[in-house]
Amino acid sequence: MIIQLEKGLSEGNKQSIIDKVEALKYKTTEVKTQKGEYIIGIGKKDFDIREIGHMKGISDIHIVSDANMLVSRKWKVKPTVIDLGDGVTIEEGGMALMAGPCSIEGEEQIEKTIAHLKENNIKIMRGGVYKPRSSPYSFRGLGNDGLKTWYKLAREAGIKIITEVMQVSQIEEMYDYVDIYQVGARNTQNFNLLDELGKVDKPVLIKRGISGTIEELLGSAEYVFSAGNENLMLCERGIRTYERASRNTMDINAIAILKEKSHLPVIADPSHGIGIRDHVEPVALACVMAGADGVIYETHEVPEEAWSDGQQTLSFRESEKLIKKLRKTFELRESF
């Protein structure tokens, strides 16, 4: 069960609620986030909800059968809205676009990318300053110095930043320079990292693991939520299957299922989902029709010269074409 507590509830009244729940043989956990305070009850005994619902200090009570209760759509009437400030939001019924290079390479590249985004009215720039690479000899990012340069230029242009955090020690040093922390596919079940991201007050986008199930992705989000941060987004970025014709297999099914199961915004990453530049556009459009609340993809002025992932990165010309088609597809979806 999920018990929503009233704001300003005294410790005495809260303890009375906890005692009542535990008397029903339910194990309790307190969760306090930026937006509210909850008591989570885990147990199997059936009971009349009125036994608890009338108690002083309870705003609402929900019986949720899902294992990942806090991120479940079964209890939250209004879907989560991610507010980045300056009128930039990510939410159900919207189409948030996030674009940029795989890796931040330097000031000139940042400036050219920002110019491309501004020309196409995109408010969020993606890019990596810490890069988890399969080979230790590949470029692994410019680190926090690169992030500071990027942040300065992006702020001057009114652009928000999403970038990947790889370990707990990076959270604090990155904090002043990011708008959204991204948890990459390799860290989706790094529970120490998820716990610590639950303690920050900035949004977190969690990518699905390379071979992760939908329930495991929801479980990762539950970790962050239960640690105190409910400004979360889920990202389908393709999974590893037996198919070798593409980098990954984009699980478009997952977008529709995640939308049904969770109140969190669902973002699609077609660049990693298929890993082939020529096919990023049709996959991205399919994701929009499947119900995605946003698309994050890779773009570079000259993809062939990109320091990483050039094979799946769109040129600025291709990116501009995709943006126009994404917006038209979104309008078509919303007209149904």
Tab-separated table of C-alpha atoms in Angstrom:
chain	number	residue	atom	x	y	z
A	1	MET	CA	0.000	0.000	0.000
A	2	ILE	CA	0.990	3.638	-0.443
A	3	ILE	CA	-0.127	6.148	2.165
A	4	GLN	CA	0.209	9.807	1.234
A	5	LEU	CA	0.699	11.969	4.297
A	6	GLU	CA	-0.566	15.490	4.772
A	7	LYS	CA	2.011	18.252	4.783
A	8	GLY	CA	3.141	19.384	8.198
A	9	LEU	CA	2.093	16.162	9.905
A	10	SER	CA	3.505	15.825	13.411
A	11	GLU	CA	5.885	12.983	14.232
A	12	GLY	CA	3.391	11.701	16.783
A	13	ASN	CA	0.570	11.403	14.261
A	14	LYS	CA	2.909	9.805	11.741
A	15	GLN	CA	4.017	7.221	14.274
A	16	SER	CA	0.389	6.401	15.058
A	17	ILE	CA	-0.196	5.635	11.383
A	18	ILE	CA	2.939	3.488	11.211
A	19	ASP	CA	1.908	1.570	14.339
A	20	LYS	CA	-1.536	0.900	12.873
A	21	VAL	CA	-0.089	-0.374	9.587
A	22	GLU	CA	2.442	-2.606	11.349
A	23	ALA	CA	-0.323	-4.012	13.539
A	24	LEU	CA	-1.816	-5.347	10.293
A	25	LYS	CA	1.447	-7.327	9.787
A	26	TYR	CA	2.713	-4.933	7.127
A	27	LYS	CA	6.340	-3.865	6.971
A	28	THR	CA	6.619	-0.077	6.661
A	29	THR	CA	9.134	2.201	4.945
A	30	GLU	CA	9.051	5.992	5.082
A	31	VAL	CA	9.705	7.859	1.830
A	32	LYS	CA	10.183	11.625	1.708
A	33	THR	CA	10.640	13.315	-1.686
A	34	GLN	CA	10.716	16.844	-3.086
A	35	LYS	CA	6.961	16.620	-3.646
A	36	GLY	CA	5.537	14.643	-0.769
A	37	GLU	CA	5.860	12.229	2.114
A	38	TYR	CA	4.704	8.617	1.977
A	39	ILE	CA	4.528	5.439	4.013
A	40	ILE	CA	4.988	2.258	1.989
A	41	GLY	CA	3.426	-0.875	3.428
A	42	ILE	CA	4.459	-4.353	2.281
A	43	GLY	CA	2.304	-7.310	3.283
A	44	LYS	CA	-0.227	-9.893	2.143
A	45	LYS	CA	-3.047	-9.695	4.665
A	46	ASP	CA	-6.373	-8.433	3.315
A	47	PHE	CA	-7.952	-5.647	5.339
A	48	ASP	CA	-10.658	-3.000	5.133
A	49	ILE	CA	-8.981	0.169	3.889
A	50	ARG	CA	-11.290	2.194	6.148
A	51	GLU	CA	-9.367	0.869	9.155
A	52	ILE	CA	-6.544	3.227	8.195
A	53	GLY	CA	-8.048	5.740	5.783
A	54	HIS	CA	-9.894	7.683	8.491
A	55	MET	CA	-6.765	8.399	10.546
A	56	LYS	CA	-5.607	11.969	11.072
A	57	GLY	CA	-2.794	13.037	8.763
A	58	ILE	CA	-3.590	10.742	5.824
A	59	SER	CA	-4.147	12.589	2.573
A	60	ASP	CA	-4.857	9.446	0.552
A	61	ILE	CA	-4.293	5.708	0.639
A	62	HIS	CA	-3.807	3.319	-2.277
A	63	ILE	CA	-3.674	-0.450	-2.489
A	64	VAL	CA	-1.173	-1.217	-5.267
A	65	SER	CA	-0.365	-4.765	-6.276
A	66	ASP	CA	2.624	-3.857	-8.469
A	67	ALA	CA	6.050	-4.705	-7.100
A	68	ASN	CA	7.297	-1.225	-8.054
A	69	MET	CA	4.554	0.714	-6.328
A	70	LEU	CA	5.819	4.269	-6.354
A	71	VAL	CA	6.365	4.432	-10.110
A	72	SER	CA	3.115	2.619	-10.861
A	73	ARG	CA	0.280	4.364	-12.690
A	74	LYS	CA	-2.197	2.525	-10.458
A	75	TRP	CA	-1.984	5.095	-7.667
A	76	LYS	CA	-0.966	8.423	-9.210
A	77	VAL	CA	-3.862	10.079	-10.990
A	78	LYS	CA	-1.829	12.838	-12.644
A	79	PRO	CA	1.237	11.779	-14.665
A	80	THR	CA	4.592	13.149	-13.544
A	81	VAL	CA	5.669	16.448	-15.095
A	82	ILE	CA	9.369	17.268	-15.271
A	83	ASP	CA	9.792	21.044	-15.007
A	84	LEU	CA	13.258	22.273	-16.005
A	85	GLY	CA	12.373	25.935	-15.631
A	86	ASP	CA	12.144	28.664	-18.282
A	87	GLY	CA	9.030	27.024	-19.692
A	88	VAL	CA	10.808	23.753	-20.551
A	89	THR	CA	8.804	20.697	-19.459
A	90	ILE	CA	8.746	16.988	-20.212
A	91	GLU	CA	5.347	15.417	-19.748
A	92	GLU	CA	2.609	13.201	-21.073
A	93	GLY	CA	0.887	14.821	-24.008
A	94	GLY	CA	4.050	16.654	-25.027
A	95	MET	CA	6.947	15.930	-27.344
A	96	ALA	CA	10.294	16.802	-25.753
A	97	LEU	CA	13.254	16.688	-28.118
A	98	MET	CA	16.814	16.288	-26.866
A	99	ALA	CA	19.677	16.255	-29.337
A	100	GLY	CA	23.433	16.585	-29.465
A	101	PRO	CA	26.634	14.626	-29.987
A	102	CYS	CA	27.563	11.353	-28.381
A	103	SER	CA	30.639	13.030	-26.870
A	104	ILE	CA	31.412	16.636	-26.075
A	105	GLU	CA	34.592	17.327	-28.047
A	106	GLY	CA	35.312	21.019	-27.495
A	107	GLU	CA	34.068	24.600	-27.524
A	108	GLU	CA	33.679	24.951	-31.299
A	109	GLN	CA	31.617	21.767	-31.535
A	110	ILE	CA	29.391	22.902	-28.652
A	111	GLU	CA	28.767	26.283	-30.254
A	112	LYS	CA	27.843	24.764	-33.615
A	113	THR	CA	25.499	22.256	-31.987
A	114	ILE	CA	23.804	24.944	-29.896
A	115	ALA	CA	23.277	27.035	-33.032
A	116	HIS	CA	21.663	24.039	-34.752
A	117	LEU	CA	19.369	23.408	-31.771
A	118	LYS	CA	18.317	27.046	-31.503
A	119	GLU	CA	17.522	27.210	-35.218
A	120	ASN	CA	15.147	24.292	-34.706
A	121	ASN	CA	13.690	25.391	-31.348
A	122	ILE	CA	15.138	22.502	-29.339
A	123	LYS	CA	15.668	23.409	-25.686
A	124	ILE	CA	17.628	20.399	-24.391
A	125	MET	CA	21.107	19.339	-25.521
A	126	ARG	CA	22.465	15.863	-24.921
A	127	GLY	CA	26.147	14.964	-24.827
A	128	GLY	CA	28.657	12.912	-22.880
A	129	VAL	CA	31.572	14.170	-20.808
A	130	TYR	CA	32.085	10.823	-19.070
A	131	LYS	CA	31.809	7.998	-21.597
A	132	PRO	CA	31.533	4.290	-20.748
A	133	ARG	CA	33.293	2.656	-23.687
A	134	SER	CA	33.604	-1.019	-24.594
A	135	SER	CA	37.307	-0.523	-25.322
A	136	PRO	CA	39.673	1.143	-22.823
A	137	TYR	CA	41.472	2.692	-25.779
A	138	SER	CA	38.453	4.623	-27.068
A	139	PHE	CA	37.821	8.286	-26.232
A	140	ARG	CA	36.264	8.453	-22.764
A	141	GLY	CA	35.208	12.081	-22.489
A	142	LEU	CA	36.499	15.511	-21.443
A	143	GLY	CA	35.308	15.148	-17.852
A	144	ASN	CA	34.146	17.973	-15.614
A	145	ASP	CA	36.268	20.631	-17.321
A	146	GLY	CA	34.421	19.907	-20.558
A	147	LEU	CA	31.109	19.996	-18.698
A	148	LYS	CA	31.836	23.455	-17.272
A	149	THR	CA	32.607	24.851	-20.720
A	150	TRP	CA	29.472	23.254	-22.141
A	151	TYR	CA	27.332	24.576	-19.281
A	152	LYS	CA	28.571	28.154	-19.745
A	153	LEU	CA	27.818	28.173	-23.468
A	154	ALA	CA	24.468	26.392	-23.045
A	155	ARG	CA	23.289	28.768	-20.326
A	156	GLU	CA	24.140	31.800	-22.435
A	157	ALA	CA	21.960	30.311	-25.196
A	158	GLY	CA	19.077	29.261	-22.924
A	159	ILE	CA	19.713	25.555	-23.534
A	160	LYS	CA	19.279	22.849	-20.877
A	161	ILE	CA	21.789	20.007	-20.453
A	162	ILE	CA	21.350	16.247	-20.069
A	163	THR	CA	24.487	14.167	-19.560
A	164	GLU	CA	25.478	10.806	-18.148
A	165	VAL	CA	26.718	10.286	-14.615
A	166	MET	CA	28.736	7.094	-14.178
A	167	GLN	CA	29.590	6.890	-10.500
A	168	VAL	CA	28.575	8.236	-7.102
A	169	SER	CA	31.603	10.513	-6.777
A	170	GLN	CA	30.585	12.433	-9.924
A	171	ILE	CA	27.116	13.438	-8.707
A	172	GLU	CA	28.228	16.317	-6.503
A	173	GLU	CA	30.919	17.664	-8.841
A	174	MET	CA	28.445	17.674	-11.754
A	175	TYR	CA	25.510	19.083	-9.788
A	176	ASP	CA	25.925	22.784	-10.595
A	177	TYR	CA	26.374	22.113	-14.328
A	178	VAL	CA	23.551	19.745	-15.299
A	179	ASP	CA	19.791	19.978	-15.632
A	180	ILE	CA	19.149	16.234	-16.027
A	181	TYR	CA	21.340	13.375	-14.845
A	182	GLN	CA	21.327	10.420	-17.225
A	183	VAL	CA	21.836	6.872	-15.981
A	184	GLY	CA	23.239	4.841	-18.864
A	185	ALA	CA	22.322	1.295	-19.819
A	186	ARG	CA	25.394	-0.150	-18.104
A	187	ASN	CA	24.517	1.527	-14.796
A	188	THR	CA	20.793	0.835	-14.704
A	189	GLN	CA	21.306	-1.625	-11.847
A	190	ASN	CA	24.112	0.238	-10.104
A	191	PHE	CA	22.028	0.500	-6.966
A	192	ASN	CA	24.534	2.621	-5.041
A	193	LEU	CA	24.376	5.205	-7.813
A	194	LEU	CA	20.564	5.030	-7.937
A	195	ASP	CA	20.323	5.498	-4.169
A	196	GLU	CA	22.521	8.600	-4.275
A	197	LEU	CA	20.589	10.087	-7.209
A	198	GLY	CA	17.530	9.741	-5.013
A	199	LYS	CA	19.064	12.349	-2.705
A	200	VAL	CA	19.389	15.093	-5.317
A	201	ASP	CA	16.677	17.504	-6.401
A	202	LYS	CA	17.360	17.357	-10.130
A	203	PRO	CA	15.607	15.128	-12.681
A	204	VAL	CA	17.034	11.751	-13.599
A	205	LEU	CA	16.573	9.883	-16.884
A	206	ILE	CA	17.108	6.135	-16.528
A	207	LYS	CA	17.929	4.095	-19.591
A	208	ARG	CA	16.887	0.482	-19.908
A	209	GLY	CA	19.687	-2.015	-19.363
A	210	ILE	CA	21.326	-3.652	-22.364
A	211	SER	CA	19.575	-6.931	-21.576
A	212	GLY	CA	17.153	-5.577	-19.001
A	213	THR	CA	13.458	-6.318	-18.730
A	214	ILE	CA	10.746	-3.707	-18.430
A	215	GLU	CA	10.194	-4.652	-14.793
A	216	GLU	CA	13.899	-4.208	-14.083
A	217	LEU	CA	13.778	-0.714	-15.568
A	218	LEU	CA	10.789	0.121	-13.377
A	219	GLY	CA	12.672	-1.341	-10.425
A	220	SER	CA	15.595	0.995	-11.087
A	221	ALA	CA	13.245	3.968	-11.081
A	222	GLU	CA	11.672	2.687	-7.857
A	223	TYR	CA	15.114	2.780	-6.215
A	224	VAL	CA	15.555	6.466	-7.046
A	225	PHE	CA	11.988	7.384	-6.077
A	226	SER	CA	12.143	5.527	-2.759
A	227	ALA	CA	15.395	7.324	-1.910
A	228	GLY	CA	13.673	10.694	-2.295
A	229	ASN	CA	13.654	11.832	-5.932
A	230	GLU	CA	10.445	11.501	-7.926
A	231	ASN	CA	11.527	13.673	-10.862
A	232	LEU	CA	12.177	10.680	-13.069
A	233	MET	CA	12.010	9.633	-16.715
A	234	LEU	CA	12.239	6.192	-18.293
A	235	CYS	CA	14.159	5.657	-21.529
A	236	GLU	CA	13.808	2.808	-24.006
A	237	ARG	CA	17.115	2.579	-25.897
A	238	GLY	CA	17.015	-0.874	-27.431
A	239	ILE	CA	18.056	-4.222	-25.986
A	240	ARG	CA	20.611	-6.844	-26.914
A	241	THR	CA	19.056	-9.815	-28.683
A	242	TYR	CA	20.281	-12.579	-30.998
A	243	GLU	CA	19.797	-10.233	-33.983
A	244	ARG	CA	23.051	-8.886	-35.442
A	245	ALA	CA	21.725	-6.800	-38.331
A	246	SER	CA	21.589	-3.750	-36.042
A	247	ARG	CA	23.453	-2.575	-32.957
A	248	ASN	CA	20.466	-3.261	-30.713
A	249	THR	CA	16.812	-4.211	-31.130
A	250	MET	CA	14.589	-1.190	-30.469
A	251	ASP	CA	11.751	-2.493	-28.313
A	252	ILE	CA	8.925	-0.221	-29.421
A	253	ASN	CA	6.536	-2.517	-27.519
A	254	ALA	CA	8.170	-1.289	-24.320
A	255	ILE	CA	7.070	2.299	-24.917
A	256	ALA	CA	3.390	1.374	-24.959
A	257	ILE	CA	3.789	-0.981	-21.996
A	258	LEU	CA	5.724	1.547	-19.903
A	259	LYS	CA	3.081	4.165	-20.610
A	260	GLU	CA	0.444	1.746	-19.341
A	261	LYS	CA	2.398	0.705	-16.257
A	262	SER	CA	3.963	3.965	-15.063
A	263	HIS	CA	3.088	7.615	-14.500
A	264	LEU	CA	6.641	8.651	-15.455
A	265	PRO	CA	7.467	10.225	-18.839
A	266	VAL	CA	8.825	7.742	-21.392
A	267	ILE	CA	11.621	8.838	-23.721
A	268	ALA	CA	12.819	6.969	-26.825
A	269	ASP	CA	16.467	6.765	-27.918
A	270	PRO	CA	16.462	5.565	-31.551
A	271	SER	CA	20.167	6.314	-32.078
A	272	HIS	CA	21.207	3.558	-29.674
A	273	GLY	CA	18.053	1.590	-30.393
A	274	ILE	CA	19.143	0.652	-33.901
A	275	GLY	CA	22.643	2.076	-34.159
A	276	ILE	CA	22.459	2.704	-37.923
A	277	ARG	CA	22.234	6.301	-39.107
A	278	ASP	CA	20.016	5.608	-42.124
A	279	HIS	CA	17.370	3.953	-39.974
A	280	VAL	CA	17.254	6.334	-36.996
A	281	GLU	CA	14.510	8.462	-38.566
A	282	PRO	CA	11.875	5.755	-39.220
A	283	VAL	CA	12.496	4.176	-35.812
A	284	ALA	CA	12.138	7.566	-34.117
A	285	LEU	CA	8.831	8.227	-35.891
A	286	ALA	CA	7.543	4.786	-34.907
A	287	CYS	CA	8.415	5.544	-31.270
A	288	VAL	CA	6.333	8.718	-31.378
A	289	MET	CA	3.343	6.809	-32.738
A	290	ALA	CA	3.827	4.212	-29.980
A	291	GLY	CA	3.286	6.981	-27.409
A	292	ALA	CA	6.729	8.287	-26.445
A	293	ASP	CA	6.722	11.592	-24.550
A	294	GLY	CA	10.029	12.602	-26.090
A	295	VAL	CA	12.949	11.537	-28.269
A	296	ILE	CA	16.658	11.791	-27.507
A	297	TYR	CA	19.040	11.298	-30.412
A	298	GLU	CA	22.594	11.998	-31.564
A	299	THR	CA	23.600	14.701	-34.041
A	300	HIS	CA	26.961	16.115	-35.135
A	301	GLU	CA	28.002	18.588	-37.830
A	302	VAL	CA	30.126	15.903	-39.534
A	303	PRO	CA	29.209	12.460	-38.130
A	304	GLU	CA	32.094	10.781	-39.963
A	305	GLU	CA	34.493	12.889	-37.882
A	306	ALA	CA	32.709	12.364	-34.532
A	307	TRP	CA	34.961	11.063	-31.760
A	308	SER	CA	32.418	8.373	-30.876
A	309	ASP	CA	29.293	6.676	-32.293
A	310	GLY	CA	29.501	8.387	-35.691
A	311	GLN	CA	27.791	5.438	-37.375
A	312	GLN	CA	24.504	6.196	-35.593
A	313	THR	CA	24.756	9.987	-35.511
A	314	LEU	CA	22.735	12.272	-37.798
A	315	SER	CA	24.223	15.245	-39.601
A	316	PHE	CA	22.665	18.633	-38.883
A	317	ARG	CA	20.810	18.437	-42.194
A	318	GLU	CA	19.437	14.995	-41.329
A	319	SER	CA	18.608	16.211	-37.839
A	320	GLU	CA	16.616	19.176	-39.125
A	321	LYS	CA	14.656	16.866	-41.405
A	322	LEU	CA	13.945	14.506	-38.501
A	323	ILE	CA	12.786	17.339	-36.222
A	324	LYS	CA	10.189	18.473	-38.753
A	325	LYS	CA	8.919	14.913	-39.236
A	326	LEU	CA	8.804	14.231	-35.476
A	327	ARG	CA	6.647	17.275	-34.888
A	328	LYS	CA	4.310	16.434	-37.750
A	329	THR	CA	4.025	12.839	-36.511
A	330	PHE	CA	3.257	14.056	-33.001
A	331	GLU	CA	0.501	16.323	-34.328
A	332	LEU	CA	-0.936	13.371	-36.254
A	333	ARG	CA	-0.850	11.152	-33.144
A	334	GLU	CA	-2.589	13.753	-31.030
A	335	SER	CA	-5.315	14.232	-33.642
A	336	PHE	CA	-6.533	10.621	-33.336
